CSV table of C-alpha atoms and ligand atoms in Angstrom, one decimal:
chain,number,residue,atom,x,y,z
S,977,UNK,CA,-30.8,-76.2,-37.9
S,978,UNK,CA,-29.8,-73.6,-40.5
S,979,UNK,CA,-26.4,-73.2,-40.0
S,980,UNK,CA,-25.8,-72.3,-44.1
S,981,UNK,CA,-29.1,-71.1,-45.0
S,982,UNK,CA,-29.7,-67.8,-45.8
S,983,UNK,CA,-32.3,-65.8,-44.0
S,984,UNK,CA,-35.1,-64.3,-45.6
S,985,UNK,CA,-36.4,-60.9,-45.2
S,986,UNK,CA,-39.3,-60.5,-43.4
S,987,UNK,CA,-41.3,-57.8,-41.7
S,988,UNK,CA,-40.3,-58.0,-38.0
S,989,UNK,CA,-37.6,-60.8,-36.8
S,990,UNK,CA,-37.5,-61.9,-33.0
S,991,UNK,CA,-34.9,-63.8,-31.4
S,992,UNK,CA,-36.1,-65.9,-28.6
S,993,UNK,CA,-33.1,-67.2,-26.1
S,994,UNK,CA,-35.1,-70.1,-23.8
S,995,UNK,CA,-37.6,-71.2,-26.9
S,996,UNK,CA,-37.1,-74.4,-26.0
S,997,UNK,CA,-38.9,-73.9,-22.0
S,998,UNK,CA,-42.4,-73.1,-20.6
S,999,UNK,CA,-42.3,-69.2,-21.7
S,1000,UNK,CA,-40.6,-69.8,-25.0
S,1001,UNK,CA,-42.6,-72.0,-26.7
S,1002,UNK,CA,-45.7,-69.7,-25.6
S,1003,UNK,CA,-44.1,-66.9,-27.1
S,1004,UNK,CA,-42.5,-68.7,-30.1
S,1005,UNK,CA,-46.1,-69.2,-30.9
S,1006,UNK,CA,-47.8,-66.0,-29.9
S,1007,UNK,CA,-45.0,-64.1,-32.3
S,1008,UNK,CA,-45.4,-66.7,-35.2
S,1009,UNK,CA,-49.5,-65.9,-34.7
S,1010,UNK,CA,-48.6,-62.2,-35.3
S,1011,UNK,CA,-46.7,-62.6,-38.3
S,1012,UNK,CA,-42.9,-62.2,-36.7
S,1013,UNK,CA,-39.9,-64.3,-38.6
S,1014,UNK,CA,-39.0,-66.2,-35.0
S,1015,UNK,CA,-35.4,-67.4,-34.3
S,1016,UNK,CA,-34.4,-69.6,-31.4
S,1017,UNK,CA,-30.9,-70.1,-29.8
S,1018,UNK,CA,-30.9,-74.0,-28.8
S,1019,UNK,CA,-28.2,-76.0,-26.7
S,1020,UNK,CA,-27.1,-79.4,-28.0
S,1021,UNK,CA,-28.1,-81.6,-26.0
S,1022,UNK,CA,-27.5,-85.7,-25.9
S,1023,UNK,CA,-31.5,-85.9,-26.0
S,1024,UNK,CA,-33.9,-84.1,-27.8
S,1025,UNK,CA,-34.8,-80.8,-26.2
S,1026,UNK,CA,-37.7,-79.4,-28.4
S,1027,UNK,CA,-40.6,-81.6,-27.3
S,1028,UNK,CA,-42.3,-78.2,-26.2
S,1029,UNK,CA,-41.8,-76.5,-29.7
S,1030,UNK,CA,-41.9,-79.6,-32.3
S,1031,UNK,CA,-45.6,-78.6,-33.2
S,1032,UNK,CA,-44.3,-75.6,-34.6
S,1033,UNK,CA,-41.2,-77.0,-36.7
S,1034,UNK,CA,-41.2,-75.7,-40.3
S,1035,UNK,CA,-38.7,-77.0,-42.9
S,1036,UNK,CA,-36.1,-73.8,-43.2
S,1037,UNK,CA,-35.7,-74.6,-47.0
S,1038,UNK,CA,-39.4,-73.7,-47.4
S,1039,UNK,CA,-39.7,-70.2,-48.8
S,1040,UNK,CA,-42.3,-69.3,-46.9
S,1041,UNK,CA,-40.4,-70.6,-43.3
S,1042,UNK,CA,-40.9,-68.4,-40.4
S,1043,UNK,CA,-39.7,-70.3,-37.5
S,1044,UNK,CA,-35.2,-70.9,-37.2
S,1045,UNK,CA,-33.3,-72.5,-34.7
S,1046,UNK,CA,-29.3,-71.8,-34.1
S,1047,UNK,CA,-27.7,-73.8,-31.8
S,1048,UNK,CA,-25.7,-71.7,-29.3
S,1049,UNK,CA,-25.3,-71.0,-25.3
S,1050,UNK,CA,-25.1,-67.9,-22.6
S,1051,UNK,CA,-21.8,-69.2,-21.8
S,1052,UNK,CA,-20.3,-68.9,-25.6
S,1053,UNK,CA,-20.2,-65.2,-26.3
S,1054,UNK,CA,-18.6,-65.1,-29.9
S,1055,UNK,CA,-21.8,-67.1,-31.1
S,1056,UNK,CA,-23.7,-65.0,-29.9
S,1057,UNK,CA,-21.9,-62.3,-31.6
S,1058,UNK,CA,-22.2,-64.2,-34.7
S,1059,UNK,CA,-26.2,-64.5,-34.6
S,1060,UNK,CA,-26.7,-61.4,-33.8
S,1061,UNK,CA,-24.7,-60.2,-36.6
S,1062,UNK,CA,-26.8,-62.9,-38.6
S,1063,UNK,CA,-30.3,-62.7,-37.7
S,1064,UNK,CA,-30.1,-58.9,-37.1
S,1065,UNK,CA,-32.9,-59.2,-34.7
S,1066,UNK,CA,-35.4,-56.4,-34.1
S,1067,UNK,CA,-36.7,-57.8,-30.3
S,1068,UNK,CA,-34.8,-60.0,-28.4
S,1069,UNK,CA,-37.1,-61.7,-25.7
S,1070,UNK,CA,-33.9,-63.1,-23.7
S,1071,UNK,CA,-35.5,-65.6,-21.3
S,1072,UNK,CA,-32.8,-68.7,-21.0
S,1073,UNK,CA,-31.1,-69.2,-17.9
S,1074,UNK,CA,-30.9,-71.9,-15.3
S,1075,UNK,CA,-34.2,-71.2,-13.5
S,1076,UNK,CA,-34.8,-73.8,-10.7
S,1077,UNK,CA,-34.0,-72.0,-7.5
S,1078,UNK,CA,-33.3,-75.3,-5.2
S,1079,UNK,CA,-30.8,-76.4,-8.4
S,1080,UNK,CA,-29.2,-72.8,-7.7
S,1081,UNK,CA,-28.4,-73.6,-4.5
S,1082,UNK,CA,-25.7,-76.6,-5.5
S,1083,UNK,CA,-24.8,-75.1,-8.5
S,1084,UNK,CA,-24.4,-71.4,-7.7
S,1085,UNK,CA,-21.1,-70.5,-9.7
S,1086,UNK,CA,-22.9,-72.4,-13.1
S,1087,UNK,CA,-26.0,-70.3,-11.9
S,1088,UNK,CA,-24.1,-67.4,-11.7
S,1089,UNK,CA,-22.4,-67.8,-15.1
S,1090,UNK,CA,-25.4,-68.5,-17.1
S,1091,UNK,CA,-28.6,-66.4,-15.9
S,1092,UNK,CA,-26.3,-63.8,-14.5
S,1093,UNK,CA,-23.4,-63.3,-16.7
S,1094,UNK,CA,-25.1,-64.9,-19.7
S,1095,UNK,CA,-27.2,-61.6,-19.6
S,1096,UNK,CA,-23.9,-59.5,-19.9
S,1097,UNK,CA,-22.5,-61.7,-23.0
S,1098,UNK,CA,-26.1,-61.0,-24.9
S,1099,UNK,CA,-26.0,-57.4,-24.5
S,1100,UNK,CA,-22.1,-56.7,-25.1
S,1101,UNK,CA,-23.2,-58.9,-28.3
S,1102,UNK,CA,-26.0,-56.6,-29.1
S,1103,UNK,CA,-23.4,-53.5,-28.7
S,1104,UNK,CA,-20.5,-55.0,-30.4
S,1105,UNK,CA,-22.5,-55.5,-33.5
S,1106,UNK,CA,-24.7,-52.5,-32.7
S,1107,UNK,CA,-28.3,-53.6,-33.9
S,1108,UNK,CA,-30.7,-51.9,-33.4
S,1109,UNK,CA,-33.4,-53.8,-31.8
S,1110,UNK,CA,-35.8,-54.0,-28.6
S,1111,UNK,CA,-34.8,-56.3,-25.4
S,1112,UNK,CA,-36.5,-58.1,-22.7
S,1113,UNK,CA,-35.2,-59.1,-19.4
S,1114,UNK,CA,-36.8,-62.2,-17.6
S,1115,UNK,CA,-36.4,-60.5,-14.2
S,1116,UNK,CA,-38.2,-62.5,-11.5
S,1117,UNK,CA,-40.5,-62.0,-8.1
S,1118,UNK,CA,-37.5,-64.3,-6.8
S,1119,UNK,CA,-35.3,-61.0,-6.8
S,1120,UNK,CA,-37.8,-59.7,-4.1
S,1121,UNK,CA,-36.7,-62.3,-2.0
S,1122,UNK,CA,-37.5,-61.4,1.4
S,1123,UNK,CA,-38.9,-58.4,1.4
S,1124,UNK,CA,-42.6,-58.4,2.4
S,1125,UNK,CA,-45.3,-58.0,-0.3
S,1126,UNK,CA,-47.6,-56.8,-1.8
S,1127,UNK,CA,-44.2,-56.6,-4.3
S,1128,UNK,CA,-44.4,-53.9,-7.2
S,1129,UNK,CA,-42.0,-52.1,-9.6
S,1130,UNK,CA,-40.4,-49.7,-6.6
S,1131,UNK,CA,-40.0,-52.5,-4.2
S,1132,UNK,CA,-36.6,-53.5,-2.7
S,1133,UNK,CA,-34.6,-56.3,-3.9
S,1134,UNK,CA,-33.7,-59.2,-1.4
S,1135,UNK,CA,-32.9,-62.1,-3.0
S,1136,UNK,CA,-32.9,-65.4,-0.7
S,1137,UNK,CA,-30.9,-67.9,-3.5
S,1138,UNK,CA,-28.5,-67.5,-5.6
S,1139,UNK,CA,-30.5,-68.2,-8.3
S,1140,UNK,CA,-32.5,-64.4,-7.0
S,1141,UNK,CA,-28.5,-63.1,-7.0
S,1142,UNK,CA,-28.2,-63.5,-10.4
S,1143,UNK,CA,-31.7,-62.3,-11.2
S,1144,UNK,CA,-30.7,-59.0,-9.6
S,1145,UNK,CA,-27.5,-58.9,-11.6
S,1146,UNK,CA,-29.4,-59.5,-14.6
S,1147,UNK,CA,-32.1,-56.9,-13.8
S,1148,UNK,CA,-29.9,-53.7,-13.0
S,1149,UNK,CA,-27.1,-54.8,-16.1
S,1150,UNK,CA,-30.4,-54.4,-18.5
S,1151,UNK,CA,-31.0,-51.0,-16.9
S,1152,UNK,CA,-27.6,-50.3,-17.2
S,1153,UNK,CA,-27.5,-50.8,-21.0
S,1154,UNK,CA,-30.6,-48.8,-21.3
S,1155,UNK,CA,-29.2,-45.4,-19.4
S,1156,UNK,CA,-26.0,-46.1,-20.4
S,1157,UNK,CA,-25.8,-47.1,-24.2
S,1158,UNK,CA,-29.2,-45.8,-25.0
S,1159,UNK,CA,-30.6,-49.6,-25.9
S,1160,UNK,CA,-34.4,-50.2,-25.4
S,1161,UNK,CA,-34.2,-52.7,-22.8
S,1162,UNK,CA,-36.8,-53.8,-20.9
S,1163,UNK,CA,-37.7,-55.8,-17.2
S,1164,UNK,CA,-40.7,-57.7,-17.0
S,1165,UNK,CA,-40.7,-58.5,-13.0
S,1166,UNK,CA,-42.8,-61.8,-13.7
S,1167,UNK,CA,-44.5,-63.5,-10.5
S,1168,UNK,CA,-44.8,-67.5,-10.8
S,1169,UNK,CA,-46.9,-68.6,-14.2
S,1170,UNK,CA,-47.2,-72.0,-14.6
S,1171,UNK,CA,-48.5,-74.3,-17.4
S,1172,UNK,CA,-48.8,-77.6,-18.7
S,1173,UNK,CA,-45.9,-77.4,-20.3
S,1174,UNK,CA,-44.1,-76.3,-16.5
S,1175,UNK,CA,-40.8,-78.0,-16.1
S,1176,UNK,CA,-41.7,-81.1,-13.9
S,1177,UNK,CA,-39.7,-80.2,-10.8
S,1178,UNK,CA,-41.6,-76.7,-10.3
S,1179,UNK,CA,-43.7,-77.6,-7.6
S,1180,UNK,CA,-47.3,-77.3,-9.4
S,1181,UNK,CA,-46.6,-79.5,-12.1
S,1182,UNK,CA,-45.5,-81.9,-9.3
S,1183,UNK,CA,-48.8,-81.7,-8.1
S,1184,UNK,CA,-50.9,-81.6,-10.9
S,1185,UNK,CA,-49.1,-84.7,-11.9
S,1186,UNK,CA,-49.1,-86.5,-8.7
S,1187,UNK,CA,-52.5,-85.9,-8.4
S,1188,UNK,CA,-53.4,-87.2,-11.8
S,1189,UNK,CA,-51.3,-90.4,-11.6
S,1190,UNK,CA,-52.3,-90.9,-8.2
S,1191,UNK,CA,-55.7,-90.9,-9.7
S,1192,UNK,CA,-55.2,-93.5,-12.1
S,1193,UNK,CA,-53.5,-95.7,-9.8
S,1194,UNK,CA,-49.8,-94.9,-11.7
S,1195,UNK,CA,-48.6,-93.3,-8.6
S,1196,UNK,CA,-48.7,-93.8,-4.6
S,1197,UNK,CA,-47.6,-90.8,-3.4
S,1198,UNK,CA,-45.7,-87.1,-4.1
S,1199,UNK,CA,-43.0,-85.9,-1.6
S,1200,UNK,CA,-42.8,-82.3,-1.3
S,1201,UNK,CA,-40.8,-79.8,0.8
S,1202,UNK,CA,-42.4,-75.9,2.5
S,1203,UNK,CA,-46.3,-76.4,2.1
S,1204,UNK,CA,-46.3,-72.7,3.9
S,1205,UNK,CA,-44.7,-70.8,1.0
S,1206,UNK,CA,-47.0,-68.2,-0.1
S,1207,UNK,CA,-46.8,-68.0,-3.7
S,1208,UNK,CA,-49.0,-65.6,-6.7
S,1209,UNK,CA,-49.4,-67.7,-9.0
S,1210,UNK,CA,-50.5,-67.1,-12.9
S,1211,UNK,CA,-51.0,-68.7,-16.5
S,1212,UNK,CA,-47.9,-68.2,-18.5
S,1213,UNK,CA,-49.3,-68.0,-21.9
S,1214,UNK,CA,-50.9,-64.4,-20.5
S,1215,UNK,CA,-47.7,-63.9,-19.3
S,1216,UNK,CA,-46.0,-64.2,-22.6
S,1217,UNK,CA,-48.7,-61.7,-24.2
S,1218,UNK,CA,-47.5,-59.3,-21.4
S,1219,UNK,CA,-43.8,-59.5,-22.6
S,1220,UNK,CA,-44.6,-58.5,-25.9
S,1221,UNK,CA,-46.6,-56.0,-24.6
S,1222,UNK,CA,-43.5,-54.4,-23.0
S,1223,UNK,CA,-41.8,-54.4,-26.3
S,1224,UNK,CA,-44.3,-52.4,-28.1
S,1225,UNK,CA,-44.5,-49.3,-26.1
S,1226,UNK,CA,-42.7,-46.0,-26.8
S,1227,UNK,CA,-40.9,-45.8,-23.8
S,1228,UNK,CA,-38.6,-48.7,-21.9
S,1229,UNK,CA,-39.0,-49.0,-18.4
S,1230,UNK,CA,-39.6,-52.2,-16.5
S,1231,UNK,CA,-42.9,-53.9,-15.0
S,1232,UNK,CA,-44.3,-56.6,-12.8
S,1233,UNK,CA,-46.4,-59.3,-14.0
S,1234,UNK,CA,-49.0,-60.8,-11.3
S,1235,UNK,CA,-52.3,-61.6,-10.6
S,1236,UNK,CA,-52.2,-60.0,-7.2
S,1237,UNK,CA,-53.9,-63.3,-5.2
S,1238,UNK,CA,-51.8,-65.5,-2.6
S,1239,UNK,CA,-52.3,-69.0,-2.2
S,1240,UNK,CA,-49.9,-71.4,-0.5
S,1241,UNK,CA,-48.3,-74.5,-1.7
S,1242,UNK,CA,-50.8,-77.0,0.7
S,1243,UNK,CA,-53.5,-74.5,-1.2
S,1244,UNK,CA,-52.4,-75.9,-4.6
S,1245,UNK,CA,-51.8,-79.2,-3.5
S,1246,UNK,CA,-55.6,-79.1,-2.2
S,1247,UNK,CA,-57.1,-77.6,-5.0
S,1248,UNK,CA,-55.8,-80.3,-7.8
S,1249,UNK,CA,-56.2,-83.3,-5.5
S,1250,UNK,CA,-60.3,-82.1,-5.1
S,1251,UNK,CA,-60.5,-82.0,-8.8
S,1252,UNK,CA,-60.0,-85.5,-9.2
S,1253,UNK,CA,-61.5,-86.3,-5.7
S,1254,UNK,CA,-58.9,-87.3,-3.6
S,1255,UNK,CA,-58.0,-86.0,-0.3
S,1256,UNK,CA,-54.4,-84.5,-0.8
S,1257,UNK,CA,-53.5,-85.3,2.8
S,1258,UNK,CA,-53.2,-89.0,2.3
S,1259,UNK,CA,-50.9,-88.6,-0.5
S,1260,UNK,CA,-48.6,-85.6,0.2
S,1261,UNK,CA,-45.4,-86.3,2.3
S,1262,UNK,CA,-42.9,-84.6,3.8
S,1263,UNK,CA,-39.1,-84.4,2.5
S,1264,UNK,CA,-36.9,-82.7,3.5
S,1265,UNK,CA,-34.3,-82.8,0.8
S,1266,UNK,CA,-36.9,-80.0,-0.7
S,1267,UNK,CA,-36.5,-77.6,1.4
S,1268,UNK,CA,-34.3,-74.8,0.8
S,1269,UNK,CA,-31.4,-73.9,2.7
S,1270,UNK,CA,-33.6,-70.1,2.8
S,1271,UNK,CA,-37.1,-69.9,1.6
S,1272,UNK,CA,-38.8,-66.9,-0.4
S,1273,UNK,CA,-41.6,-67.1,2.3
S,1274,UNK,CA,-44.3,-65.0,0.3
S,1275,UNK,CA,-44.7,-63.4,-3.2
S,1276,UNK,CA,-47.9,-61.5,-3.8
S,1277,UNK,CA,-47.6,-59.1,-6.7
S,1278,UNK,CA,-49.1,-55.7,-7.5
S,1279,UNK,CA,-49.3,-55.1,-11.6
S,1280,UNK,CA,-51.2,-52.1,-11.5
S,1281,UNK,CA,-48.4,-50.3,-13.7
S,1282,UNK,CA,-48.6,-53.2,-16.2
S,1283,UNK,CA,-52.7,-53.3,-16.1
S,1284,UNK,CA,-52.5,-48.9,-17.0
S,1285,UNK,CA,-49.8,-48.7,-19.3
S,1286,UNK,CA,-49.7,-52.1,-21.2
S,1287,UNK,CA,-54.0,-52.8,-20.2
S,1288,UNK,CA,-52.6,-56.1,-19.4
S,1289,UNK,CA,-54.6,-58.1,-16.8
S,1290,UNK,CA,-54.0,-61.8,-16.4
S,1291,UNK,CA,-57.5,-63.8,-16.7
S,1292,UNK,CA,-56.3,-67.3,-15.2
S,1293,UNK,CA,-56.2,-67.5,-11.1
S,1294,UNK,CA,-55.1,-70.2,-9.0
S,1295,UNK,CA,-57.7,-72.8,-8.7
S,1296,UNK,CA,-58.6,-73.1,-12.7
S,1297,UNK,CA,-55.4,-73.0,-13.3
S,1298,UNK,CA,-54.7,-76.1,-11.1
S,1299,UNK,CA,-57.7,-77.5,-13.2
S,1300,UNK,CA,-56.0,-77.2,-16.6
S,1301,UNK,CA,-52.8,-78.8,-15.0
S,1302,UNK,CA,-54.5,-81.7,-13.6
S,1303,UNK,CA,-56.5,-82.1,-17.0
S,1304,UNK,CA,-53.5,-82.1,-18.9
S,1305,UNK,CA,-51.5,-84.3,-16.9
S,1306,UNK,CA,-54.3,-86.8,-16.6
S,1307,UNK,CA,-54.9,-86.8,-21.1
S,1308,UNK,CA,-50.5,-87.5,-20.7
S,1309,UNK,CA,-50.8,-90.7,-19.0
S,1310,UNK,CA,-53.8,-91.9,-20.7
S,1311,UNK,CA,-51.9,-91.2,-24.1
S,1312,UNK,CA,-48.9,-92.9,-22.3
T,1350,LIG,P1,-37.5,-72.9,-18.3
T,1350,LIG,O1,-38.7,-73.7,-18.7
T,1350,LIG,O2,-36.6,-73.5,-17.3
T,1350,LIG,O3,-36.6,-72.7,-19.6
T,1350,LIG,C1,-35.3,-72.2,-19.5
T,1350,LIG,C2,-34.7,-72.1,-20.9
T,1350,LIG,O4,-33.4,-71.7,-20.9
T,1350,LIG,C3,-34.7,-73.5,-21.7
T,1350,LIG,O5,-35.0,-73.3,-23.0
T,1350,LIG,C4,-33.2,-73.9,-21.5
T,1350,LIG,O6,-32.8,-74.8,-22.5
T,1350,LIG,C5,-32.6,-72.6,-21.7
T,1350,LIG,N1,-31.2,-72.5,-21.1
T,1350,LIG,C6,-30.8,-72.8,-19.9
T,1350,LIG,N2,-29.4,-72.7,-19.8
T,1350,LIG,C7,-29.0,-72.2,-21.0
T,1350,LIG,C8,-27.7,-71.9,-21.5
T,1350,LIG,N3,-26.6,-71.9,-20.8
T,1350,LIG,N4,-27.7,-71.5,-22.8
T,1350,LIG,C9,-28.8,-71.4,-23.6
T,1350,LIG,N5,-30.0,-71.7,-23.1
T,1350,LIG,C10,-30.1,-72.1,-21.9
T,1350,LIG,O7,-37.9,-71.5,-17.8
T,1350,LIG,P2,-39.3,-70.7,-18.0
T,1350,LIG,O8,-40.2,-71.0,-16.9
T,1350,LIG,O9,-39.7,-70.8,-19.4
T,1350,LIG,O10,-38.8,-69.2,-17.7
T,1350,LIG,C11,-38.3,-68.4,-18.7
T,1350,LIG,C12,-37.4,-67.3,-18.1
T,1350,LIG,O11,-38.2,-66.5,-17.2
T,1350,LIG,C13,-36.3,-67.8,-17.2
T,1350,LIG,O12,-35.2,-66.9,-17.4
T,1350,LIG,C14,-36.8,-67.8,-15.8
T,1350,LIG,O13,-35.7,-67.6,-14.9
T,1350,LIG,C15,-37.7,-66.5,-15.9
T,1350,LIG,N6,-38.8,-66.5,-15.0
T,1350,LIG,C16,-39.7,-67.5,-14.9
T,1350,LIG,C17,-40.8,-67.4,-14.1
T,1350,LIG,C18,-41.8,-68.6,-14.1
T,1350,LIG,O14,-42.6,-68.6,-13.1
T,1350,LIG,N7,-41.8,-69.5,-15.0
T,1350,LIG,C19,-41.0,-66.3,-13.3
T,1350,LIG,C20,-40.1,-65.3,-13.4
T,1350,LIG,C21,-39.0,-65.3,-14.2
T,1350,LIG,P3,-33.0,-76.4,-22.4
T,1350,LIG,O15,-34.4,-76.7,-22.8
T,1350,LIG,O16,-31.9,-76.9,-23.3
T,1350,LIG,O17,-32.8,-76.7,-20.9
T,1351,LIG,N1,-39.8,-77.2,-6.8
T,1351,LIG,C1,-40.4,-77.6,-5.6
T,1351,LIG,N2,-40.4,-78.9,-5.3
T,1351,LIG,N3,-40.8,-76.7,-4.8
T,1351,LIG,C2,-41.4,-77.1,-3.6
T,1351,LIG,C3,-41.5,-78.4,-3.3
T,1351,LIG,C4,-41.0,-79.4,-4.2
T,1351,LIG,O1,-41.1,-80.6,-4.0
T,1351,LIG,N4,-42.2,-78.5,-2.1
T,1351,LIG,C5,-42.4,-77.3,-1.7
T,1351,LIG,N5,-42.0,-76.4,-2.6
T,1351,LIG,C6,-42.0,-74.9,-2.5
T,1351,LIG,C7,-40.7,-74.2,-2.7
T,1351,LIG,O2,-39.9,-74.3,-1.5
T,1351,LIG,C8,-41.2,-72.8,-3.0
T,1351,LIG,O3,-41.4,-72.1,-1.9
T,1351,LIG,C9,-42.5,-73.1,-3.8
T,1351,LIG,O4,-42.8,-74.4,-3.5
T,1351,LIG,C10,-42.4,-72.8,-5.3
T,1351,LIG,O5,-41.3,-73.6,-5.8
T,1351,LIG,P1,-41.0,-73.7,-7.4
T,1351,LIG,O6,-42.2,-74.2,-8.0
T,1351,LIG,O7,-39.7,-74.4,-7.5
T,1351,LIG,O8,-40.9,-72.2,-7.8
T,1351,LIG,P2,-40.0,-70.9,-7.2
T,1351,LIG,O9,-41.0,-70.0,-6.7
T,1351,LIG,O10,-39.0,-71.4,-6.3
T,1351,LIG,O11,-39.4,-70.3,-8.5
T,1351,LIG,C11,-40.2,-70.2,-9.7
T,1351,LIG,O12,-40.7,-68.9,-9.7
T,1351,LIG,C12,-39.8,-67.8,-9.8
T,1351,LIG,C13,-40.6,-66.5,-9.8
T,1351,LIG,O13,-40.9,-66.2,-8.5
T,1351,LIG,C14,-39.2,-70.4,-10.9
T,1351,LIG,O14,-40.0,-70.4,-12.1
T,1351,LIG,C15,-38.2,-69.3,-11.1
T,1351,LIG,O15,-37.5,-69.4,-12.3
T,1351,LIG,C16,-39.0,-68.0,-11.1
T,1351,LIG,O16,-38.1,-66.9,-11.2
C-alpha cells in the first residue's frame, strides 16, 4: 500500500477502479507493457484479494515502481476525492462494480449503490478536484436486456436485472458528464469476455472447470441453470486492448465490443466437455436455484463502429476460447 509515499512523475498515469477482477488485471498489465505509471483502488478485504495481480507486484519504495495500490471503495466518496487529488490521473478505466447478475437479483439496493451510484461518486470526484483526464465506462450487453439483437451502439436499452438497471444508470450519467461538464468520458458497451482468470461463478469458468475436474476424477458433476441463453461470447485480454483503444482517440463517444457470433450455454458446455472427451450430457444437471427470476435470452453483438474507428477486431471465438479455459483449469488442479 502507499498510503505515505510519494508519487513519482511519470509520463502517463492510469487509475484502474476493479484491478483486482478479470478486466483489471488484463489491463493493469497491458498499460504497465506500454509504459503507463498504473494505480489501483483495492477494498480490504479479510482475505487476500490480489491473487489475479500478485505477478505484477512491485515494491513502491523502488524508484523505478510503476504499479500502486490505494485501498478505497465506490461507496466512500471523500477517498475517492482524496486519490484523485493524489494520483492526478490522466485515464481512469473505471471498471469495479458488483457484476454478477443472479447476485444482483438478492442484493439489488447494494447493486444499485455500488455499480450504479459508485459511477456518480467517481465522476463528482473527478469534477470536484477538476483533473483533467480521460474516462472509461464499463457499460455492458446486459443493459440491452431484452431487446432483440444483433445489439449495436444505437440499440434500445432493456435491462432484465437490476444488475442491467444500474448499468444503464451508469451508462447515460457518463454521457451526462461528457455533454454536460465537457469531461472525455467514454462507454465501451462490452459483450461477455471470459478468461482464465473469469470469476468462478460466471457460467464458462463453471464449465471449463467442471469439465476439467470431472476429467481428472476431482469432480462428479456441475449443476447449471438456462442452457438456452444465447450468449456472444469473447477473450477479455482483446477486450481490454479495445478499452484503451477508446481512450486514445480524439473524440469521446461510446462503442460496443463483440465478436458478432452466438452460441448458447449447452453450446459451451459441449464444446469444453469434447476437449477432454467426455460427453457433457452425463455430467451437466439441472438447478433451478440458477435460474433467474428474468433471463437476458440472447446477446449477439455488432462492433462494426469499434472494428472502423478503433480497427479493433477480437481474434478469440467461442470454441478456442473454451480450449484455453479448459487447459488452464486442468494445469490448476494438477498444480493443486
Ligand atoms: P469482476 O472480475 O467481477 O471484477 C470486479 C471488480 O470490482 C473487482 O476488482 C472487485 O473487487 C471490484 N469491486 C466490486 N465492488 C467494489 C466496491 N464497492 N468498491 C471497489 N471495488 C469494488 O468483473 P470483470 O469481469 O473484470 O468486469 C469488469 C467491469 O466490466 C465490471 O464493471 C463489469 O460489470 C463490466 N463488464 C464485464 C463484462 C464481462 O463479460 N466480464 C461485460 C460487460 C461489462 P474485489 O476483487 O475486492 O471483489
Ligand atoms: N452464472 C451462471 N451460473 N450462469 C448460468 C448458470 C450457472 O450455473 N447456468 C446457466 N447460466 C446462464 C445464465 O442464466 C446466463 O443466461 C448465462 O448463463 C451467462 O451467465 P453469466 O456467465 O453469469 O454471465 P451474464 O451474461 O449473466 O453476465 C456477464 O456478462 C455481462 C455482459 O453481458 C457478467 O460478466 C456481467 O458483469 C456482464 O455485464
Amino acid at each position: 500500500m502507499t498510503a505515505s509515499i510519494p508519487i513519482p512523475a511519470a509520463s502517463k498515469r492510469a487509475l484502474i477502479t476493479g484491478i483486482t477482477g478479470q478486466d483489471g488485471s488484463y489491463l493493469a498489465e497491458l498499460l504497465l507493457s506500454k509504459g503507463y505509471q498504473v494505480h489501483g483502488l483495492i477494498r480490504r478485504a479479510s482475505t487476500f484479494n490480489t491473487g489475479r495481480i500478485d505477478h505484477l507486484y512491485q515494491d513502491p519504495h523502488d524508484p523505478d515502481a510503476k504499479l500502486f495500490l490505494h485501498y478505497g471503495d465506490l461507496t466512500d466518496s471523500s477517498r475517492l476525492v482524496t486519490l484523485i487529488e493524489k494520483i492526478h490521473p490522466d485515464e481512469v478505466y473505471h471498471l469495479a462494480a458488483q457484476s454478477h447478475v443472479r447476485v444482483s437479483f438478492d442484493e439489488p439496493e447494494f447493486t444499485g449503490n455500488t455499480t450504479g451510484v459508485g459511477t456518480t461518486r467517481l465522476l463528482e470526484a473527478i469534477r470536484m478536484v477538476g483533473v483533467d483526464c480521460r474516462f472509461y465506462q464499463a457499460s455492458s450487453s446486459e443493459m440491452f436486456g431484452a431487446t432483440p439483437p444483433p445489439q449495436n451502439e444505437d440499440t434500445p436499452f432493456y435491462p432484465r436485472s437490476p444488475y442491467g438497471a444500474a448499468k444503464v444508470y451508469g451508462y447515460w450519467i457518463a454521457r451526462n458528464y461528457r455533454e454536460g461538464h465537457g469531461l472525455y468520458a467514454v462507454n465501451g458497451i462490452l459483450f461477455n469476455h471470459e478468461s482464465p482468470r473469469r470469476g468462478e461463478t460466471f457460467v464458462t469458468r463453471k464449465i471449463a472447470r467442471a469439465a476439467a475436474r470431472i476429467a481428472l476424477g476431482l469432480d462428479k458433476d456441475v449443476y447449471l441453470g438456462n442452457l438456452d441463453a444465447v450468449r456472444d461470447w469473447g477473450y477479455a485480454p482483446e477486450y481490454v486492448e479495445g478499452m484503451w483503444r477508446m481512450l486514445q482517440a480524439d473524440e469521446p463517444t461510446d462503442y460496443v465490443l463483440a465478436t458478432g457470433t452466438a452460441y448458447t450455454v449447452r453450446d459451451f458446455a459441449q464444446f469444453c466437455f469434447d476437449h477432454v472427451n467426455l460427453d457433457w450430457q452425463q455430467y451437466v444437471k439441472f438447478d433451478e436455484s440458477y435460474l433467474r427470476p428474468t433471463e437476458v435470452d440472447a446477446l449477439i453483438g455488432d462492433a462494426t463502429k469499434a472494428e472502423s474507428l478503433l480497427a479493433w477486431k477480437p481474434r478469440t471465438l467461442a470454441l478456442q476460447l473454451s480450449h484455453v479455459m479448459v487447459d488452464a483449469e486442468l494445469n490448476r488442479a494438477r498444480k493443486a
